[in-house]
Amino acid sequence: MYDVKKGYEAAKEFYAQYGIDVDKAIEIADKTPISMHCWQGDDVAGTECKEDKSLTGGIQTTGNYPGKARNGEELRADIEEAMKFIPGELKVNIHANYQEADHFVDRNEIAPEHFQKWVDWAVEKGIGLDFNPTYFAHPKSTERGTLSCADENTRKFWVEHGIKCREIGEYFYKKTGKPCVINHWTPDGDKEVPVDTLAPRQRLKKSYDEIFEATKDVEGVIDGIESKVFGIGAESYTAGSHEFCMGYVMKANKDHIIMTLDAGHYHPTEVVSAKLSSIFTFTDSVLLHVTRPVRWDSDHVVGFDDETKAIFEELVRMDKLKDTYVATDFFDASINRIAAWVIGLRNTRKAMLAALLQPVDKMKEIEADWDVSARLAYKEEFKAAPFAMVWDYYCAQQNAGAGLDWLKEVQAYEKEVLAKRV
């Protein structure tokens, strides 16, 4: 391994000539929370007391890599192992189907006590918990929909579920002392374009209205409304489209209701980085789901790719990183699941830090003078800046492993722990 400190000092010298405070950039990146999704560890199976854990709602995991977590204890142990190699402040994001009751509890009857093990663990670790209603993988989640379902009994069931989730979110907040961000996403849609496209969306709006009205006194909860283009079995129509969700957030005009932007939930030619400034023109914060789509919303492990970098560059240039709730959302069953977490979360933090190590004020000044040639020159120059040396130093200082130092330990954990799960 090269001398990390020496590389860092050389990089600082490079950045200093552009007026960039490397230590300040590291501090901001380190203190910006990233919400680590639990469902990478068990392929979204959940820990409910039920035999059928098959996925519905257009969600699919591919691969059968050995060693996935089989219960909450194993899942939390795996999360802890991954967290060793992910620098910076973290929260943990769980779905409602990760309840741990000792008997079957239906989704409309879940309560804080069914998540007590998660809460006790989070308090012990000093981290916050985020939450998600699970509107899929349930007998009442069918092609007829959930919150937009025409059958009133089914719709009310899922409204009750949403209400319970917001109450649980408040419990998380009170126990951990950190705001709980709840993401609301429904798989509701149609394989073909329906004749009546309006009624399902009116029912979806009604359901959200009822959930938020019934829990209007809940404290410490932020609610993201998430859109999607399509899912398997809902290829032609999605009730919760981008336009619907954006309209709902703007119409609601409540501080706790914000837009969720998932990097995989748009058409192939659409990118979240291009949407951020429009959303921030009309609202104060967003929930960002960092993922990597391939062909469709396949939720691949986050890469240090152009779009991920562009998202964080945009947030930094707008000075909106502090107003963005950052969460990861991917699930890959074809590789070591802990490695997937580490790679994806490190790349998320890496893109954040890289964006902070750019001369934003100088580039804005150049742009204001309409020196577009210099603007392009600056943008291109920093694509080859010695960022990796800063990143390695940061990881080493956080005892998270510089370079690929973490990989051997994850491989050892696989042999000692994961390989014994059958």
Coordinates of C-alpha atoms in Angstrom, one line a residue:
M1 CA 0.0 0.0 0.0
Y2 CA 1.4 3.4 -0.9
D3 CA 1.9 6.1 1.8
V4 CA -1.7 7.3 2.3
K5 CA -0.6 10.4 4.3
K6 CA 1.9 11.5 1.7
G7 CA -0.7 11.1 -1.1
Y8 CA -3.1 13.1 0.9
E9 CA -0.6 16.0 1.4
A10 CA 0.1 16.0 -2.4
A11 CA -3.6 16.1 -3.1
K12 CA -4.2 19.0 -0.6
E13 CA -1.5 20.9 -2.4
F14 CA -3.2 20.4 -5.8
Y15 CA -6.6 21.5 -4.4
A16 CA -5.2 24.4 -2.5
Q17 CA -4.2 26.2 -5.7
Y18 CA -7.9 26.4 -6.5
G19 CA -8.9 27.6 -3.1
I20 CA -10.4 24.3 -2.0
D21 CA -10.4 23.4 1.7
V22 CA -10.0 19.6 1.7
D23 CA -10.4 19.1 5.4
K24 CA -13.7 21.0 5.3
A25 CA -14.9 18.9 2.4
I26 CA -14.1 15.8 4.3
E27 CA -15.9 17.1 7.4
I28 CA -19.1 17.9 5.4
A29 CA -19.1 14.5 3.7
D30 CA -18.5 12.7 6.9
K31 CA -21.3 14.3 8.8
T32 CA -23.9 14.0 6.0
P33 CA -26.0 10.9 7.0
I34 CA -26.6 8.1 4.5
S35 CA -29.5 5.8 5.2
M36 CA -28.3 2.2 4.7
H37 CA -31.1 0.0 3.4
C38 CA -31.5 -3.3 5.3
W39 CA -33.1 -5.3 2.4
Q40 CA -29.8 -5.9 0.6
G41 CA -28.9 -8.4 3.2
D42 CA -31.8 -10.9 2.6
D43 CA -33.1 -10.1 -0.9
V44 CA -36.1 -8.2 0.5
A45 CA -37.5 -11.3 2.1
G46 CA -38.3 -9.7 5.4
T47 CA -38.7 -11.2 8.9
E48 CA -42.4 -11.5 9.3
C49 CA -43.9 -14.7 10.7
K50 CA -45.2 -16.1 7.5
E51 CA -44.2 -18.9 5.1
D52 CA -44.7 -17.2 1.8
K53 CA -42.1 -14.5 1.4
S54 CA -42.3 -14.3 -2.4
L55 CA -42.2 -10.8 -3.8
T56 CA -45.0 -9.0 -5.6
G57 CA -45.5 -5.5 -7.0
G58 CA -43.1 -5.7 -9.9
I59 CA -40.1 -6.3 -7.7
Q60 CA -37.6 -9.0 -8.5
T61 CA -34.2 -10.1 -7.1
T62 CA -31.9 -12.2 -9.3
G63 CA -29.2 -14.6 -8.2
N64 CA -28.8 -17.1 -5.4
Y65 CA -25.5 -16.3 -3.8
P66 CA -25.1 -18.3 -0.6
G67 CA -25.2 -16.8 2.9
K68 CA -28.2 -14.4 3.0
A69 CA -29.5 -13.4 6.4
R70 CA -32.3 -15.7 7.6
N71 CA -33.6 -13.6 10.5
G72 CA -33.2 -10.3 12.2
E73 CA -30.3 -11.2 14.3
E74 CA -28.3 -12.4 11.3
L75 CA -29.3 -9.4 9.3
R76 CA -28.2 -6.9 12.0
A77 CA -24.9 -8.8 12.4
D78 CA -24.3 -8.5 8.7
I79 CA -25.2 -4.8 8.7
E80 CA -22.7 -4.3 11.5
E81 CA -20.0 -6.1 9.5
A82 CA -20.6 -3.9 6.5
M83 CA -20.7 -0.7 8.5
K84 CA -17.1 -1.3 9.6
F85 CA -16.0 -0.4 6.1
I86 CA -18.4 2.5 5.3
P87 CA -17.1 5.8 6.5
G88 CA -19.3 8.6 7.7
E89 CA -22.5 9.0 9.6
L90 CA -25.1 6.3 8.9
K91 CA -28.7 5.5 9.6
V92 CA -30.4 2.2 8.9
N93 CA -33.6 2.0 6.8
I94 CA -36.0 -0.8 7.3
H95 CA -39.3 -1.9 5.7
A96 CA -42.4 -2.8 7.6
N97 CA -42.0 -6.5 6.6
Y98 CA -39.0 -6.6 8.9
Q99 CA -41.1 -6.8 12.0
E100 CA -40.1 -9.4 14.6
A101 CA -43.2 -10.5 16.3
D102 CA -43.3 -14.1 17.7
H103 CA -46.6 -14.7 15.9
F104 CA -48.2 -13.5 12.7
V105 CA -49.2 -9.9 12.8
D106 CA -50.9 -8.5 9.7
R107 CA -49.7 -5.3 8.2
N108 CA -52.6 -3.2 9.4
E109 CA -51.9 -4.2 13.0
I110 CA -48.2 -3.7 13.3
A111 CA -47.0 -1.6 16.3
P112 CA -43.8 -0.3 17.8
E113 CA -43.2 -3.4 19.9
H114 CA -42.9 -5.5 16.8
F115 CA -39.7 -3.5 16.0
Q116 CA -38.3 -3.3 19.5
K117 CA -35.2 -5.3 18.6
W118 CA -34.4 -2.9 15.8
V119 CA -34.9 0.1 18.2
D120 CA -32.8 -1.4 21.0
W121 CA -30.0 -2.1 18.5
A122 CA -30.1 1.3 16.9
V123 CA -30.0 3.0 20.3
E124 CA -27.0 0.9 21.3
K125 CA -25.2 1.8 18.1
G126 CA -26.2 5.5 18.3
I127 CA -27.8 5.6 14.9
G128 CA -31.2 6.7 13.6
L129 CA -33.8 4.5 11.9
D130 CA -35.8 5.2 8.8
F131 CA -38.9 3.3 7.7
N132 CA -41.1 2.2 4.8
P133 CA -44.6 0.9 4.5
T134 CA -44.5 -2.4 2.7
Y135 CA -47.2 -2.2 0.1
F136 CA -46.1 -5.4 -1.6
A137 CA -45.4 -9.1 -0.9
H138 CA -48.8 -9.6 0.7
P139 CA -52.1 -11.4 -0.3
K140 CA -53.8 -8.0 -0.5
S141 CA -51.2 -6.6 -2.8
T142 CA -52.5 -7.7 -6.1
E143 CA -52.8 -6.5 -9.7
R144 CA -55.9 -4.5 -8.5
G145 CA -53.6 -2.2 -6.4
T146 CA -53.2 -1.2 -2.8
L147 CA -53.9 2.4 -1.9
S148 CA -55.5 3.0 -5.3
C149 CA -57.6 -0.2 -5.2
A150 CA -61.2 0.1 -6.2
D151 CA -62.2 -2.4 -3.6
E152 CA -62.8 -0.3 -0.5
N153 CA -61.9 -3.0 2.0
T154 CA -58.5 -3.5 0.4
R155 CA -57.9 0.2 0.1
K156 CA -58.8 0.8 3.8
F157 CA -56.5 -2.1 4.8
W158 CA -53.5 -0.4 3.2
V159 CA -54.5 3.0 4.6
E160 CA -54.5 1.5 8.1
H161 CA -51.0 0.1 7.3
G162 CA -49.8 3.6 6.3
I163 CA -51.2 5.0 9.5
K164 CA -49.5 2.4 11.6
C165 CA -46.2 3.1 9.8
R166 CA -46.2 6.8 10.6
E167 CA -46.9 6.0 14.3
I168 CA -44.0 3.6 14.3
G169 CA -41.9 6.3 12.7
E170 CA -42.7 8.6 15.6
Y171 CA -41.6 5.9 18.0
F172 CA -38.3 5.5 16.2
Y173 CA -37.8 9.3 16.4
K174 CA -38.5 9.4 20.1
K175 CA -36.3 6.5 21.0
T176 CA -33.3 7.4 18.8
G177 CA -33.5 11.2 19.0
K178 CA -33.1 11.4 15.2
P179 CA -35.9 12.2 12.7
C180 CA -37.4 9.2 11.0
V181 CA -37.7 9.5 7.2
I182 CA -40.6 7.4 5.9
N183 CA -40.8 6.6 2.2
H184 CA -44.2 5.9 0.6
W185 CA -44.2 3.9 -2.6
T186 CA -47.0 1.7 -4.0
P187 CA -46.6 -0.8 -6.8
D188 CA -50.1 0.0 -8.1
G189 CA -50.4 -0.1 -11.9
D190 CA -51.6 -2.0 -14.9
K191 CA -50.1 -4.2 -17.6
E192 CA -52.1 -2.4 -20.2
V193 CA -53.2 1.3 -20.3
P194 CA -56.5 1.4 -18.5
V195 CA -59.6 3.1 -19.9
D196 CA -60.0 5.0 -16.7
T197 CA -56.6 6.4 -15.7
L198 CA -58.0 9.1 -13.4
A199 CA -60.0 7.1 -10.8
P200 CA -57.0 5.1 -9.5
R201 CA -55.0 8.3 -9.0
Q202 CA -57.9 10.0 -7.2
R203 CA -58.1 7.0 -4.9
L204 CA -54.4 7.1 -4.3
K205 CA -54.6 10.8 -3.4
K206 CA -57.6 10.1 -1.1
S207 CA -55.6 7.4 0.7
Y208 CA -52.5 9.6 1.2
D209 CA -54.8 12.3 2.5
E210 CA -56.4 9.9 5.0
I211 CA -53.1 8.6 6.2
F212 CA -51.7 12.1 6.9
E213 CA -54.9 13.4 8.4
A214 CA -55.2 10.5 10.8
T215 CA -51.6 11.0 11.9
K216 CA -51.4 14.8 11.8
D217 CA -50.1 15.0 15.3
V218 CA -47.2 12.7 14.7
E219 CA -43.8 14.3 15.4
G220 CA -40.3 13.7 14.1
V221 CA -41.3 12.1 10.9
I222 CA -40.5 13.2 7.3
D223 CA -42.5 11.6 4.5
G224 CA -41.2 11.0 1.0
I225 CA -43.6 10.3 -1.8
E226 CA -42.0 8.1 -4.4
S227 CA -42.9 7.7 -8.1
K228 CA -42.0 4.9 -10.6
V229 CA -42.3 4.4 -14.3
F230 CA -43.3 0.8 -14.3
G231 CA -42.8 -2.6 -12.8
I232 CA -43.2 -6.2 -13.9
G233 CA -46.9 -6.7 -14.4
A234 CA -47.5 -2.9 -14.4
E235 CA -45.6 -2.0 -17.6
S236 CA -48.1 0.4 -19.1
Y237 CA -49.5 2.5 -16.3
T238 CA -48.4 3.4 -12.8
A239 CA -50.9 5.3 -10.5
G240 CA -48.0 6.9 -8.6
S241 CA -46.3 8.5 -11.6
H242 CA -43.7 11.2 -11.3
E243 CA -46.3 13.8 -12.2
F244 CA -48.8 12.5 -9.7
C245 CA -46.2 12.4 -6.9
M246 CA -44.8 15.8 -7.6
G247 CA -48.3 17.2 -7.8
Y248 CA -49.2 15.6 -4.5
V249 CA -46.2 17.0 -2.7
M250 CA -46.7 20.5 -4.1
K251 CA -50.4 20.5 -3.4
A252 CA -50.0 19.2 0.1
N253 CA -47.6 22.1 0.9
K254 CA -46.5 20.6 4.2
D255 CA -43.0 20.6 5.5
H256 CA -43.0 16.9 6.3
I257 CA -44.2 15.8 2.9
I258 CA -41.4 15.8 0.3
M259 CA -40.6 14.3 -3.1
T260 CA -38.6 11.1 -3.3
L261 CA -36.3 10.9 -6.3
D262 CA -35.1 7.4 -7.1
A263 CA -32.3 7.2 -9.7
G264 CA -33.9 4.1 -11.2
H265 CA -37.5 5.2 -11.4
Y266 CA -37.5 7.1 -14.7
H267 CA -37.3 6.6 -18.4
P268 CA -33.8 5.6 -19.7
T269 CA -33.2 9.1 -21.1
E270 CA -34.3 10.8 -17.8
V271 CA -31.8 11.5 -15.0
V272 CA -32.4 12.7 -11.4
S273 CA -29.5 15.2 -11.6
A274 CA -31.5 17.1 -14.2
K275 CA -34.6 17.2 -12.0
L276 CA -33.1 18.4 -8.7
S277 CA -33.1 22.2 -9.4
S278 CA -36.7 22.2 -10.6
I279 CA -37.9 20.4 -7.5
F280 CA -35.8 22.6 -5.2
T281 CA -37.3 25.7 -6.9
F282 CA -40.6 24.8 -5.2
T283 CA -39.7 22.8 -2.1
D284 CA -37.1 22.9 0.6
S285 CA -35.9 19.3 0.7
V286 CA -36.0 16.0 -1.1
L287 CA -35.4 12.3 -0.3
L288 CA -32.9 10.8 -2.6
H289 CA -32.7 7.1 -3.4
V290 CA -29.3 6.3 -4.7
T291 CA -29.2 3.2 -7.0
R292 CA -28.0 2.1 -10.4
P293 CA -30.6 1.2 -13.0
V294 CA -29.5 -1.2 -15.8
R295 CA -32.1 -1.3 -18.7
W296 CA -34.9 -0.8 -16.1
D297 CA -35.3 -0.3 -12.4
S298 CA -33.1 -3.3 -11.6
D299 CA -31.6 -1.7 -8.5
H300 CA -28.0 -2.6 -9.2
V301 CA -25.2 -1.8 -6.7
V302 CA -24.4 1.9 -6.8
G303 CA -21.4 2.6 -8.9
F304 CA -19.1 5.6 -9.0
D305 CA -20.6 6.4 -12.3
D306 CA -21.4 9.6 -14.2
E307 CA -25.0 10.0 -13.0
T308 CA -24.2 9.3 -9.3
K309 CA -21.4 11.9 -9.5
A310 CA -23.7 14.3 -11.4
I311 CA -26.4 14.0 -8.7
F312 CA -24.0 15.1 -5.9
E313 CA -22.3 17.7 -8.0
E314 CA -25.7 19.3 -8.6
L315 CA -26.6 19.1 -4.8
V316 CA -23.3 20.7 -3.9
R317 CA -23.5 23.4 -6.5
M318 CA -27.0 24.4 -5.3
D319 CA -25.9 24.2 -1.7
K320 CA -28.7 21.7 -1.1
L321 CA -26.7 18.7 0.2
K322 CA -27.7 19.7 3.7
D323 CA -31.4 19.7 2.7
T324 CA -31.3 16.3 1.1
Y325 CA -32.1 13.0 2.9
V326 CA -29.7 10.5 1.2
A327 CA -30.6 6.8 1.2
T328 CA -29.5 3.8 -0.8
D329 CA -31.8 1.4 -2.5
F330 CA -30.5 -1.7 -4.3
F331 CA -30.5 -5.4 -3.9
D332 CA -28.2 -7.8 -5.6
A333 CA -28.5 -11.5 -4.9
S334 CA -25.7 -12.5 -7.3
I335 CA -22.8 -11.4 -5.2
N336 CA -21.6 -11.3 -1.6
R337 CA -24.4 -9.2 0.0
I338 CA -22.0 -7.5 2.5
A339 CA -19.7 -6.6 -0.3
A340 CA -22.6 -5.1 -2.2
W341 CA -23.5 -2.9 0.8
V342 CA -19.9 -1.8 1.2
I343 CA -19.3 -1.0 -2.5
G344 CA -22.6 0.8 -2.9
L345 CA -22.4 2.9 0.3
R346 CA -18.8 3.7 -0.2
N347 CA -19.5 4.9 -3.8
T348 CA -22.3 7.0 -2.5
R349 CA -20.1 8.7 0.0
K350 CA -17.3 8.9 -2.6
A351 CA -19.5 10.8 -5.0
M352 CA -20.5 13.2 -2.3
L353 CA -16.9 13.9 -1.3
A354 CA -15.8 14.3 -4.9
A355 CA -18.5 16.9 -5.5
L356 CA -17.3 18.8 -2.5
L357 CA -13.8 18.9 -3.9
Q358 CA -14.6 21.2 -6.8
P359 CA -14.2 25.0 -7.0
V360 CA -17.9 25.7 -7.2
D361 CA -17.6 29.4 -6.2
K362 CA -15.0 30.0 -8.9
M363 CA -17.0 28.2 -11.5
K364 CA -20.1 30.2 -10.7
E365 CA -18.0 33.3 -10.9
I366 CA -16.7 32.3 -14.3
E367 CA -20.3 31.4 -15.5
A368 CA -21.6 34.8 -14.3
D369 CA -19.0 36.5 -16.5
W370 CA -20.2 34.3 -19.3
D371 CA -16.8 32.8 -19.9
V372 CA -18.2 29.5 -21.2
S373 CA -14.8 28.3 -22.4
A374 CA -13.2 28.6 -19.0
R375 CA -16.3 27.0 -17.4
L376 CA -15.9 23.9 -19.6
A377 CA -12.1 23.9 -19.0
Y378 CA -12.7 23.8 -15.2
K379 CA -15.3 21.1 -15.3
E380 CA -13.1 18.9 -17.4
E381 CA -10.0 19.5 -15.4
F382 CA -11.5 18.2 -12.2
K383 CA -12.5 14.9 -13.8
A384 CA -8.8 14.0 -13.4
A385 CA -8.1 15.7 -10.0
P386 CA -6.3 13.5 -7.4
F387 CA -9.5 12.7 -5.6
A388 CA -8.6 9.1 -4.9
M389 CA -5.8 10.1 -2.6
V390 CA -8.1 12.2 -0.5
W391 CA -10.7 9.4 -0.4
D392 CA -8.1 6.8 0.7
Y393 CA -6.9 9.1 3.5
Y394 CA -10.4 9.8 4.7
C395 CA -11.2 6.0 4.8
A396 CA -7.9 5.3 6.6
Q397 CA -8.7 8.0 9.2
Q398 CA -12.1 6.4 9.8
N399 CA -10.6 2.9 10.1
A400 CA -12.8 1.9 7.2
G401 CA -9.9 0.6 5.1
A402 CA -8.2 2.5 2.3
G403 CA -8.4 1.1 -1.2
L404 CA -9.5 -2.5 -1.1
D405 CA -8.2 -3.2 2.4
W406 CA -11.8 -4.0 3.4
L407 CA -12.2 -6.9 0.9
K408 CA -10.1 -9.5 2.7
E409 CA -12.1 -9.0 5.9
V410 CA -15.4 -9.3 4.1
Q411 CA -14.2 -12.5 2.4
A412 CA -13.0 -13.9 5.8
Y413 CA -16.5 -13.1 7.2
E414 CA -18.0 -15.0 4.3
K415 CA -15.9 -18.1 5.1
E416 CA -16.4 -17.9 8.9
V417 CA -20.1 -16.9 9.0
L418 CA -22.0 -16.7 5.7
A419 CA -20.9 -20.0 4.3
K420 CA -22.3 -21.9 7.4
R421 CA -25.8 -20.7 6.7
V422 CA -27.9 -23.3 4.9

